[in-house]
Structures are given as C-alpha cells and as structure tokens.
PDB file of C-alpha atoms in Angstrom:
ATOM      1  CA  MET S   2     -29.388  17.123 -15.073  1.00 70.00           C
ATOM      2  CA  ALA S   3     -25.901  16.173 -13.172  1.00 88.00           C
ATOM      3  CA  LEU S   4     -24.016  14.003 -14.152  1.00 92.00           C
ATOM      4  CA  LEU S   5     -23.482  12.651 -11.054  1.00 94.00           C
ATOM      5  CA  SER S   6     -25.604  13.009  -8.313  1.00 95.00           C
ATOM      6  CA  CYS S   7     -26.092  11.535  -4.337  1.00 96.00           C
ATOM      7  CA  GLU S   8     -28.612  12.514  -1.861  1.00 96.00           C
ATOM      8  CA  GLU S   9     -28.155  11.700   2.230  1.00 96.00           C
ATOM      9  CA  LEU S  10     -25.818   9.034   1.036  1.00 97.00           C
ATOM     10  CA  ALA S  11     -23.740   6.501   3.015  1.00 96.00           C
ATOM     11  CA  VAL S  12     -20.560   5.137   2.801  1.00 96.00           C
ATOM     12  CA  GLY S  13     -18.425   2.524   4.288  1.00 94.00           C
ATOM     13  CA  TYR S  14     -17.360  -1.239   4.485  1.00 89.00           C
ATOM     14  CA  GLU S  15     -19.003  -4.701   5.727  1.00 88.00           C
ATOM     15  CA  GLY S  16     -21.638  -2.483   7.754  1.00 88.00           C
ATOM     16  CA  ARG S  17     -19.835   0.315   9.141  1.00 93.00           C
ATOM     17  CA  ILE S  18     -20.226   3.905   8.346  1.00 94.00           C
ATOM     18  CA  LEU S  19     -17.232   5.594   7.433  1.00 93.00           C
ATOM     19  CA  VAL S  20     -19.001   8.795   6.637  1.00 94.00           C
ATOM     20  CA  LYS S  21     -23.226   9.603   6.743  1.00 94.00           C
ATOM     21  CA  ASP S  22     -25.759  12.078   5.525  1.00 95.00           C
ATOM     22  CA  ILE S  23     -22.973  13.278   1.234  1.00 97.00           C
ATOM     23  CA  GLY S  24     -25.167  15.191  -0.952  1.00 96.00           C
ATOM     24  CA  PHE S  25     -23.728  16.641  -3.738  1.00 97.00           C
ATOM     25  CA  SER S  26     -23.799  17.214  -7.204  1.00 95.00           C
ATOM     26  CA  VAL S  27     -21.344  17.339 -10.238  1.00 96.00           C
ATOM     27  CA  ASN S  28     -22.215  18.687 -13.613  1.00 93.00           C
ATOM     28  CA  ALA S  29     -20.396  18.890 -17.333  1.00 91.00           C
ATOM     29  CA  GLY S  30     -17.224  20.713 -16.760  1.00 93.00           C
ATOM     30  CA  ASP S  31     -17.078  21.432 -13.141  1.00 96.00           C
ATOM     31  CA  TYR S  32     -14.161  20.466 -11.290  1.00 97.00           C
ATOM     32  CA  LEU S  33     -14.435  18.669  -7.692  1.00 97.00           C
ATOM     33  CA  CYS S  34     -12.017  18.351  -5.190  1.00 97.00           C
ATOM     34  CA  ILE S  35     -12.842  16.134  -2.482  1.00 97.00           C
ATOM     35  CA  VAL S  36     -10.282  17.144   1.052  1.00 94.00           C
ATOM     36  CA  GLY S  37     -10.670  16.188   4.492  1.00 91.00           C
ATOM     37  CA  GLU S  38      -8.401  13.953   6.860  1.00 89.00           C
ATOM     38  CA  ASN S  39      -7.099  10.239   7.067  1.00 88.00           C
ATOM     39  CA  GLY S  40      -9.466   7.506   6.665  1.00 88.00           C
ATOM     40  CA  SER S  41     -12.689  10.166   6.743  1.00 91.00           C
ATOM     41  CA  GLY S  42     -13.902   8.058   3.601  1.00 93.00           C
ATOM     42  CA  LYS S  43     -12.211   9.737   0.471  1.00 95.00           C
ATOM     43  CA  THR S  44     -11.355   6.771  -1.496  1.00 94.00           C
ATOM     44  CA  THR S  45     -14.560   4.544   0.526  1.00 95.00           C
ATOM     45  CA  LEU S  46     -16.114   7.374  -1.035  1.00 96.00           C
ATOM     46  CA  MET S  47     -14.822   6.803  -4.473  1.00 95.00           C
ATOM     47  CA  LYS S  48     -15.448   3.725  -4.433  1.00 94.00           C
ATOM     48  CA  THR S  49     -18.656   3.619  -3.826  1.00 95.00           C
ATOM     49  CA  LEU S  50     -19.396   6.401  -6.309  1.00 94.00           C
ATOM     50  CA  LEU S  51     -17.798   4.059  -8.814  1.00 90.00           C
ATOM     51  CA  GLY S  52     -20.390   0.974  -8.095  1.00 89.00           C
ATOM     52  CA  LEU S  53     -17.101  -0.375  -6.736  1.00 91.00           C
ATOM     53  CA  ARG S  54     -19.097  -0.671  -2.934  1.00 93.00           C
ATOM     54  CA  PRO S  55     -22.748  -1.107  -2.610  1.00 94.00           C
ATOM     55  CA  PRO S  56     -23.984   2.032  -0.245  1.00 96.00           C
ATOM     56  CA  LEU S  57     -25.193   1.963   2.954  1.00 96.00           C
ATOM     57  CA  GLY S  58     -27.662   5.043   3.052  1.00 96.00           C
ATOM     58  CA  GLY S  59     -28.813   7.930   0.837  1.00 96.00           C
ATOM     59  CA  ARG S  60     -28.910   7.467  -3.683  1.00 95.00           C
ATOM     60  CA  ILE S  61     -26.300   7.685  -5.840  1.00 94.00           C
ATOM     61  CA  ALA S  62     -27.538   9.164  -9.513  1.00 92.00           C
ATOM     62  CA  ARG S  63     -25.834   8.787 -12.209  1.00 88.00           C
ATOM     63  CA  GLY S  64     -27.083  10.819 -15.858  1.00 85.00           C
ATOM     64  CA  GLU S  65     -27.720   9.560 -18.713  1.00 73.00           C
ATOM     65  CA  GLY S  66     -25.356   6.615 -20.792  1.00 65.00           C
ATOM     66  CA  LEU S  67     -23.313   6.990 -18.172  1.00 71.00           C
ATOM     67  CA  SER S  68     -22.707   3.571 -16.157  1.00 62.00           C
ATOM     68  CA  GLY S  69     -19.968   2.932 -13.608  1.00 54.00           C
ATOM     69  CA  GLY S  70     -18.440   1.344 -16.800  1.00 59.00           C
ATOM     70  CA  GLN S  71     -17.917   4.386 -18.202  1.00 72.00           C
ATOM     71  CA  ILE S  72     -16.817   6.341 -16.041  1.00 87.00           C
ATOM     72  CA  GLY S  73     -12.786   7.633 -15.994  1.00 90.00           C
ATOM     73  CA  TYR S  74     -10.741   6.232 -13.023  1.00 91.00           C
ATOM     74  CA  LEU S  75      -7.134   6.815 -11.503  1.00 91.00           C
ATOM     75  CA  PRO S  76      -7.053   4.524  -8.772  1.00 88.00           C
ATOM     76  CA  GLN S  77      -4.642   5.714  -5.960  1.00 82.00           C
ATOM     77  CA  LYS S  78      -1.107   5.146  -6.301  1.00 68.00           C
ATOM     78  CA  SER S  79      -0.337   2.000  -4.174  1.00 58.00           C
ATOM     79  CA  ASP S  80      -3.592  -0.055  -5.872  1.00 52.00           C
ATOM     80  CA  ILE S  81      -1.302   0.747  -9.508  1.00 60.00           C
ATOM     81  CA  GLN S  82       1.013  -2.574 -10.942  1.00 64.00           C
ATOM     82  CA  ARG S  83       3.836  -0.902 -11.914  1.00 68.00           C
ATOM     83  CA  ASP S  84       5.370  -3.825 -13.439  1.00 70.00           C
ATOM     84  CA  PHE S  85       2.750  -4.757 -15.853  1.00 73.00           C
ATOM     85  CA  PRO S  86       4.360  -6.355 -18.853  1.00 80.00           C
ATOM     86  CA  ALA S  87       2.146  -4.235 -21.500  1.00 90.00           C
ATOM     87  CA  SER S  88       2.795  -1.174 -23.820  1.00 94.00           C
ATOM     88  CA  VAL S  89       2.254   1.651 -23.274  1.00 95.00           C
ATOM     89  CA  ARG S  90       0.047   1.674 -26.363  1.00 94.00           C
ATOM     90  CA  GLU S  91      -2.083  -1.472 -24.649  1.00 93.00           C
ATOM     91  CA  ILE S  92      -2.544  -0.168 -20.597  1.00 93.00           C
ATOM     92  CA  VAL S  93      -4.075   3.183 -22.546  1.00 94.00           C
ATOM     93  CA  LEU S  94      -6.464   0.907 -25.561  1.00 92.00           C
ATOM     94  CA  SER S  95      -7.331  -1.504 -22.336  1.00 89.00           C
ATOM     95  CA  GLY S  96      -9.490   1.818 -21.208  1.00 88.00           C
ATOM     96  CA  CYS S  97     -12.209   0.976 -24.460  1.00 86.00           C
ATOM     97  CA  LEU S  98     -12.572  -2.116 -22.791  1.00 81.00           C
ATOM     98  CA  GLY S  99     -16.001  -0.801 -21.275  1.00 70.00           C
ATOM     99  CA  ARG S 100     -16.973   0.394 -24.656  1.00 63.00           C
ATOM    100  CA  CYS S 101     -16.885  -3.144 -26.639  1.00 60.00           C
ATOM    101  CA  GLY S 102     -19.471  -4.677 -24.811  1.00 56.00           C
ATOM    102  CA  LEU S 103     -20.088  -8.436 -25.530  1.00 52.00           C
ATOM    103  CA  HIS S 104     -17.295  -8.778 -28.943  1.00 57.00           C
ATOM    104  CA  ARG S 105     -14.952  -7.091 -26.733  1.00 64.00           C
ATOM    105  CA  PHE S 106     -12.755  -6.493 -29.516  1.00 75.00           C
ATOM    106  CA  PHE S 107     -11.012  -2.819 -29.912  1.00 82.00           C
ATOM    107  CA  ARG S 108     -12.658  -0.948 -33.680  1.00 86.00           C
ATOM    108  CA  ARG S 109     -10.891   1.495 -35.561  1.00 89.00           C
ATOM    109  CA  ALA S 110     -12.588   4.092 -33.533  1.00 88.00           C
ATOM    110  CA  ASP S 111     -11.427   2.560 -30.058  1.00 90.00           C
ATOM    111  CA  ARG S 112      -7.930   2.881 -31.521  1.00 92.00           C
ATOM    112  CA  GLU S 113      -8.523   6.271 -33.231  1.00 93.00           C
ATOM    113  CA  ARG S 114      -9.508   7.585 -29.482  1.00 92.00           C
ATOM    114  CA  ALA S 115      -6.112   5.881 -27.746  1.00 94.00           C
ATOM    115  CA  ALA S 116      -4.210   7.815 -30.106  1.00 95.00           C
ATOM    116  CA  ALA S 117      -6.165  10.836 -28.923  1.00 94.00           C
ATOM    117  CA  ALA S 118      -5.458  10.380 -25.618  1.00 93.00           C
ATOM    118  CA  MET S 119      -1.998  10.139 -25.631  1.00 95.00           C
ATOM    119  CA  GLU S 120      -1.075  12.964 -27.668  1.00 94.00           C
ATOM    120  CA  LYS S 121      -3.115  14.778 -25.177  1.00 91.00           C
ATOM    121  CA  MET S 122      -1.321  13.373 -22.096  1.00 92.00           C
ATOM    122  CA  GLN S 123       2.008  14.058 -24.440  1.00 91.00           C
ATOM    123  CA  ILE S 124       3.241  10.531 -24.115  1.00 95.00           C
ATOM    124  CA  GLY S 125       2.451   9.494 -28.120  1.00 93.00           C
ATOM    125  CA  GLU S 126       5.957   9.037 -28.320  1.00 95.00           C
ATOM    126  CA  LEU S 127       5.809   6.415 -25.735  1.00 95.00           C
ATOM    127  CA  ALA S 128       3.238   4.150 -27.072  1.00 95.00           C
ATOM    128  CA  GLY S 129       5.660   1.354 -28.507  1.00 94.00           C
ATOM    129  CA  ARG S 130       7.234   1.628 -25.361  1.00 95.00           C
ATOM    130  CA  SER S 131       6.663  -0.969 -22.250  1.00 94.00           C
ATOM    131  CA  PHE S 132       5.522   0.012 -18.742  1.00 92.00           C
ATOM    132  CA  ARG S 133       7.299  -1.178 -16.354  1.00 89.00           C
ATOM    133  CA  GLU S 134      10.241   1.204 -17.982  1.00 91.00           C
ATOM    134  CA  LEU S 135       9.222   4.228 -18.015  1.00 92.00           C
ATOM    135  CA  SER S 136       9.449   6.897 -14.819  1.00 90.00           C
ATOM    136  CA  GLY S 137       6.936   7.520 -12.304  1.00 87.00           C
ATOM    137  CA  GLY S 138       5.565  10.646 -13.807  1.00 89.00           C
ATOM    138  CA  GLN S 139       5.519   8.717 -17.362  1.00 92.00           C
ATOM    139  CA  GLN S 140       3.290   5.797 -15.970  1.00 91.00           C
ATOM    140  CA  HIS S 141       1.335   8.568 -13.975  1.00 90.00           C
ATOM    141  CA  ARG S 142       0.284  10.422 -17.453  1.00 93.00           C
ATOM    142  CA  VAL S 143      -0.695   6.823 -19.843  1.00 94.00           C
ATOM    143  CA  LEU S 144      -2.855   5.589 -16.057  1.00 92.00           C
ATOM    144  CA  LEU S 145      -4.777   8.899 -17.032  1.00 93.00           C
ATOM    145  CA  ALA S 146      -4.580   8.815 -20.673  1.00 94.00           C
ATOM    146  CA  ARG S 147      -6.481   5.701 -20.219  1.00 93.00           C
ATOM    147  CA  ALA S 148      -8.748   6.477 -17.405  1.00 92.00           C
ATOM    148  CA  LEU S 149      -9.682   8.797 -20.569  1.00 91.00           C
ATOM    149  CA  CYS S 150     -10.498   6.117 -22.789  1.00 91.00           C
ATOM    150  CA  ALA S 151     -13.317   4.988 -21.286  1.00 87.00           C
ATOM    151  CA  SER S 152     -14.950   8.529 -20.575  1.00 83.00           C
ATOM    152  CA  GLU S 153     -14.631  12.129 -22.021  1.00 80.00           C
ATOM    153  CA  GLN S 154     -17.761  12.873 -19.472  1.00 89.00           C
ATOM    154  CA  LEU S 155     -16.270  11.966 -15.880  1.00 93.00           C
ATOM    155  CA  LEU S 156     -12.673  11.189 -14.122  1.00 94.00           C
ATOM    156  CA  LEU S 157     -12.390   9.938 -10.988  1.00 96.00           C
ATOM    157  CA  LEU S 158      -8.637  11.047  -9.922  1.00 96.00           C
ATOM    158  CA  ASP S 159      -7.151   9.591  -6.391  1.00 94.00           C
ATOM    159  CA  GLU S 160      -4.442  11.131  -5.480  1.00 92.00           C
ATOM    160  CA  PRO S 161      -3.323  11.471  -9.332  1.00 91.00           C
ATOM    161  CA  VAL S 162      -0.045  13.125  -8.326  1.00 90.00           C
ATOM    162  CA  SER S 163       1.644   9.823  -5.007  1.00 87.00           C
ATOM    163  CA  GLY S 164       4.725   9.542  -5.245  1.00 85.00           C
ATOM    164  CA  LEU S 165       6.011  12.048  -7.906  1.00 88.00           C
ATOM    165  CA  ASP S 166       8.633  15.644  -7.174  1.00 89.00           C
ATOM    166  CA  PRO S 167       6.916  18.662  -7.541  1.00 88.00           C
ATOM    167  CA  GLN S 168       7.546  18.815 -10.791  1.00 89.00           C
ATOM    168  CA  MET S 169       5.581  15.756 -12.229  1.00 89.00           C
ATOM    169  CA  SER S 170       2.724  17.032  -9.628  1.00 90.00           C
ATOM    170  CA  ALA S 171       3.057  20.015 -11.224  1.00 89.00           C
ATOM    171  CA  LYS S 172       2.725  19.611 -14.570  1.00 90.00           C
ATOM    172  CA  MET S 173       0.466  16.473 -13.653  1.00 92.00           C
ATOM    173  CA  TYR S 174      -2.011  19.328 -12.437  1.00 93.00           C
ATOM    174  CA  ARG S 175      -1.567  21.536 -15.413  1.00 91.00           C
ATOM    175  CA  LEU S 176      -2.321  18.439 -17.719  1.00 91.00           C
ATOM    176  CA  ILE S 177      -5.656  17.607 -15.987  1.00 94.00           C
ATOM    177  CA  GLU S 178      -6.523  21.438 -15.436  1.00 93.00           C
ATOM    178  CA  LYS S 179      -6.199  21.626 -19.183  1.00 91.00           C
ATOM    179  CA  LEU S 180      -8.171  18.616 -20.093  1.00 91.00           C
ATOM    180  CA  ASN S 181     -11.656  20.117 -17.828  1.00 93.00           C
ATOM    181  CA  ARG S 182     -11.234  23.357 -19.215  1.00 92.00           C
ATOM    182  CA  GLU S 183      -9.853  22.661 -22.540  1.00 88.00           C
ATOM    183  CA  SER S 184     -12.556  19.477 -23.380  1.00 86.00           C
ATOM    184  CA  GLY S 185     -15.073  20.527 -20.672  1.00 88.00           C
ATOM    185  CA  VAL S 186     -14.353  16.715 -19.071  1.00 92.00           C
ATOM    186  CA  ALA S 187     -15.968  16.198 -15.653  1.00 95.00           C
ATOM    187  CA  VAL S 188     -13.532  15.937 -12.672  1.00 96.00           C
ATOM    188  CA  ILE S 189     -13.533  14.583  -9.138  1.00 97.00           C
ATOM    189  CA  MET S 190     -10.063  14.319  -7.133  1.00 97.00           C
ATOM    190  CA  ILE S 191      -9.432  13.232  -4.133  1.00 96.00           C
ATOM    191  CA  THR S 192      -6.591  15.354  -2.601  1.00 93.00           C
ATOM    192  CA  HIS S 193      -4.243  16.637   0.147  1.00 89.00           C
ATOM    193  CA  ASP S 194      -2.805  19.199  -1.474  1.00 88.00           C
ATOM    194  CA  ILE S 195      -5.170  21.631  -0.723  1.00 87.00           C
ATOM    195  CA  ALA S 196      -3.096  23.933  -2.361  1.00 85.00           C
ATOM    196  CA  ALA S 197      -3.688  21.966  -5.779  1.00 87.00           C
ATOM    197  CA  ALA S 198      -7.224  22.432  -4.645  1.00 89.00           C
ATOM    198  CA  LEU S 199      -7.676  26.186  -3.394  1.00 88.00           C
ATOM    199  CA  ALA S 200      -5.939  26.479  -7.145  1.00 89.00           C
ATOM    200  CA  TYR S 201      -8.255  24.370  -9.845  1.00 92.00           C
ATOM    201  CA  ALA S 202     -11.390  23.715  -8.644  1.00 95.00           C
ATOM    202  CA  THR S 203     -14.546  24.501  -9.213  1.00 96.00           C
ATOM    203  CA  HIS S 204     -16.131  22.951  -6.383  1.00 97.00           C
ATOM    204  CA  ILE S 205     -14.819  21.311  -3.028  1.00 97.00           C
ATOM    205  CA  LEU S 206     -16.467  18.218  -0.830  1.00 97.00           C
ATOM    206  CA  HIS S 207     -14.966  17.982   2.821  1.00 95.00           C
ATOM    207  CA  VAL S 208     -16.071  15.221   4.898  1.00 94.00           C
ATOM    208  CA  GLY S 209     -14.476  14.044   8.082  1.00 86.00           C
ATOM    209  CA  SER S 210     -14.220  16.279  11.405  1.00 81.00           C
ATOM    210  CA  HIS S 211     -17.937  18.241   9.176  1.00 88.00           C
ATOM    211  CA  LEU S 212     -18.636  18.007   5.387  1.00 94.00           C
ATOM    212  CA  PHE S 213     -19.204  20.635   3.006  1.00 95.00           C
ATOM    213  CA  PHE S 214     -20.337  20.876  -0.584  1.00 97.00           C
ATOM    214  CA  GLY S 215     -20.304  24.564  -2.203  1.00 96.00           C
ATOM    215  CA  THR S 216     -17.492  26.004  -4.594  1.00 96.00           C
ATOM    216  CA  ARG S 217     -14.505  27.556  -3.578  1.00 92.00           C
ATOM    217  CA  GLU S 218     -14.614  30.264  -3.018  1.00 91.00           C
ATOM    218  CA  GLU S 219     -17.345  29.602   0.019  1.00 93.00           C
ATOM    219  CA  TYR S 220     -15.237  27.471   1.107  1.00 92.00           C
ATOM    220  CA  ILE S 221     -12.511  29.670   1.612  1.00 89.00           C
ATOM    221  CA  ALA S 222     -14.817  31.474   2.891  1.00 88.00           C
ATOM    222  CA  ARG S 223     -16.268  28.683   5.880  1.00 88.00           C
ATOM    223  CA  GLU S 224     -12.243  28.134   6.675  1.00 84.00           C
ATOM    224  CA  TYR S 225     -10.007  31.273   5.779  1.00 75.00           C
ATOM    225  CA  PRO S 226     -12.932  33.649   7.411  1.00 72.00           C
ATOM    226  CA  GLN S 227      -9.519  36.469   7.790  1.00 67.00           C
ATOM    227  CA  GLY S 228      -9.085  36.252   4.577  1.00 58.00           C
ATOM    228  CA  ALA S 229      -8.998  34.265   1.300  1.00 53.00           C
ATOM    229  CA  PRO S 230      -5.528  33.356   0.074  1.00 54.00           C
ATOM    230  CA  GLU S 231      -4.090  34.536  -2.993  1.00 55.00           C
ATOM    231  CA  TYR S 232      -4.495  31.150  -5.072  1.00 49.00           C
ATOM    232  CA  ARG S 233      -1.896  31.902  -7.786  1.00 46.00           C
ATOM    233  CA  ASP S 234       0.454  31.857  -4.484  1.00 45.00           C
ATOM    234  CA  ILE S 235      -0.599  28.644  -3.369  1.00 43.00           C
ATOM    235  CA  LEU S 236       0.220  26.805  -6.286  1.00 44.00           C
ATOM    236  CA  PRO S 237       2.647  23.579  -6.180  1.00 43.00           C
ATOM    237  CA  GLY S 238       6.002  24.289  -7.589  1.00 43.00           C
ATOM    238  CA  GLY S 239       5.448  28.242  -7.289  1.00 42.00           C
ATOM    239  CA  GLU S 240       3.666  28.261 -10.281  1.00 43.00           C
ATOM    240  CA  GLU S 241       1.792  30.670 -11.925  1.00 43.00           C
ATOM    241  CA  ARG S 242      -1.723  29.210 -13.759  1.00 43.00           C
ATOM    242  CA  ALA S 243      -1.944  29.888 -17.191  1.00 37.00           C
TER     243      ALA S 243
END
C-alpha cells in the first residue's frame, strides 16, 4: 500500500476550491516535487494532506500507522518563529511529541532519535545553542531534524530553502536527497525551483494552469518537447550530484 494517495481531491479554504481532481500516490523512497504558479494551491494542498485543512472533495488515504501527527513537516519560512527562545536540542526533540501518546514525556528512545536526527543534519555540535542565535541555514537544518524526529517514513517540506543563499540552498538540497536516498524516507516538497525539481525528484505534481502527475522523465517529455535538459547543468549552484 502507498504511504499516501489522493483520488479526485479538491482543496481550498472557506468553501472556495483552489484546485480539484488531484490524483497521485507516494510510495516509500519516492521524492515528489509539487510545482506550479503562485496562488495555485500548493501550500493549501500540503496542509490538507497534513490534516490541517479539511478536503473539499475527494479522498486522502494514508498507509497503515501513518497518521497526520506521524508525518514530518517543515513549513514555509513565513510560518516559522525565528526568535523562539529554546535550544536546538529542545526544538529537535519536540518533533517526537506525536510519539509520546497521552503521557507527554520524552523517553530515552526519543532523546536518542533526536540525537541521531541532529547528526544526520550535521548540527550535533549546535545542540546546546539557542535557536534564535543561529544563521538561517542552521535554523533550516534544525527544523528539518525536528521533522525527521516526527517521521522517518514521510517528510512534507514547503519551500525548504526559502530565504537561503545559493550555496546554502545547494547544501540543503543535498541533505534532503541524502535522507531520501540513504534512509529511504519519502519526500513531498513544494518548490518554485524547477532546476531542483528536475535534479532531485522521482515524480512531479504540477498544479495550477494544468494538472500533471507522473515521473520526472514524463514531465520533461511533456514540458520540454524540443528535448530534455541535462539535469547536471541546472543543479542549484551549478554543482553536480554525487
């Protein structure tokens, strides 16, 4: 069974439908990039997948054991409280809250999970630092580590490099790809960066002027009929994929 699938899904807010007839599925190890015009409903779709907004039609099915609270989520930059007065360790550990059940206390396994997530994001040495003292790139990695604590099955990332310079964006993309490739975690990422989508995604979902869901190769064949671009030539920062 797919980790997440949608059939004839309609999303919007206050009864107003932004996009409808959405259909796609995500399996373990997939890397899905959601692209489309501004205001086309990408973030609303992601919030609906998380259960933060009700669907206005259609169906969302989650795999066994994958509730809305067990999906790792990295929101848009505008949704993040950058001056939050907590340590890196506390913020990352808070990603385990969905696993605590009614007891709401952290176990040794949670602390070990948080430590492992920080190491994967290369921020272990920042554990005792205040979150608000970090650079933008460091804060992004802290929040990604927090999302990873919530789920090692599925991560939903809304513009995860927003506000970062090209060098830090490229580093963030490589960390996300490494998680996907080496840990097998499925990724659903909203991005305006078509270069990143073509470089890293296994599948593309386009919403807005038209709907499309398929593999990266199918998307390129449709959107670039004159010939597929070479991904390595358009990677963020001009860097080649390892």
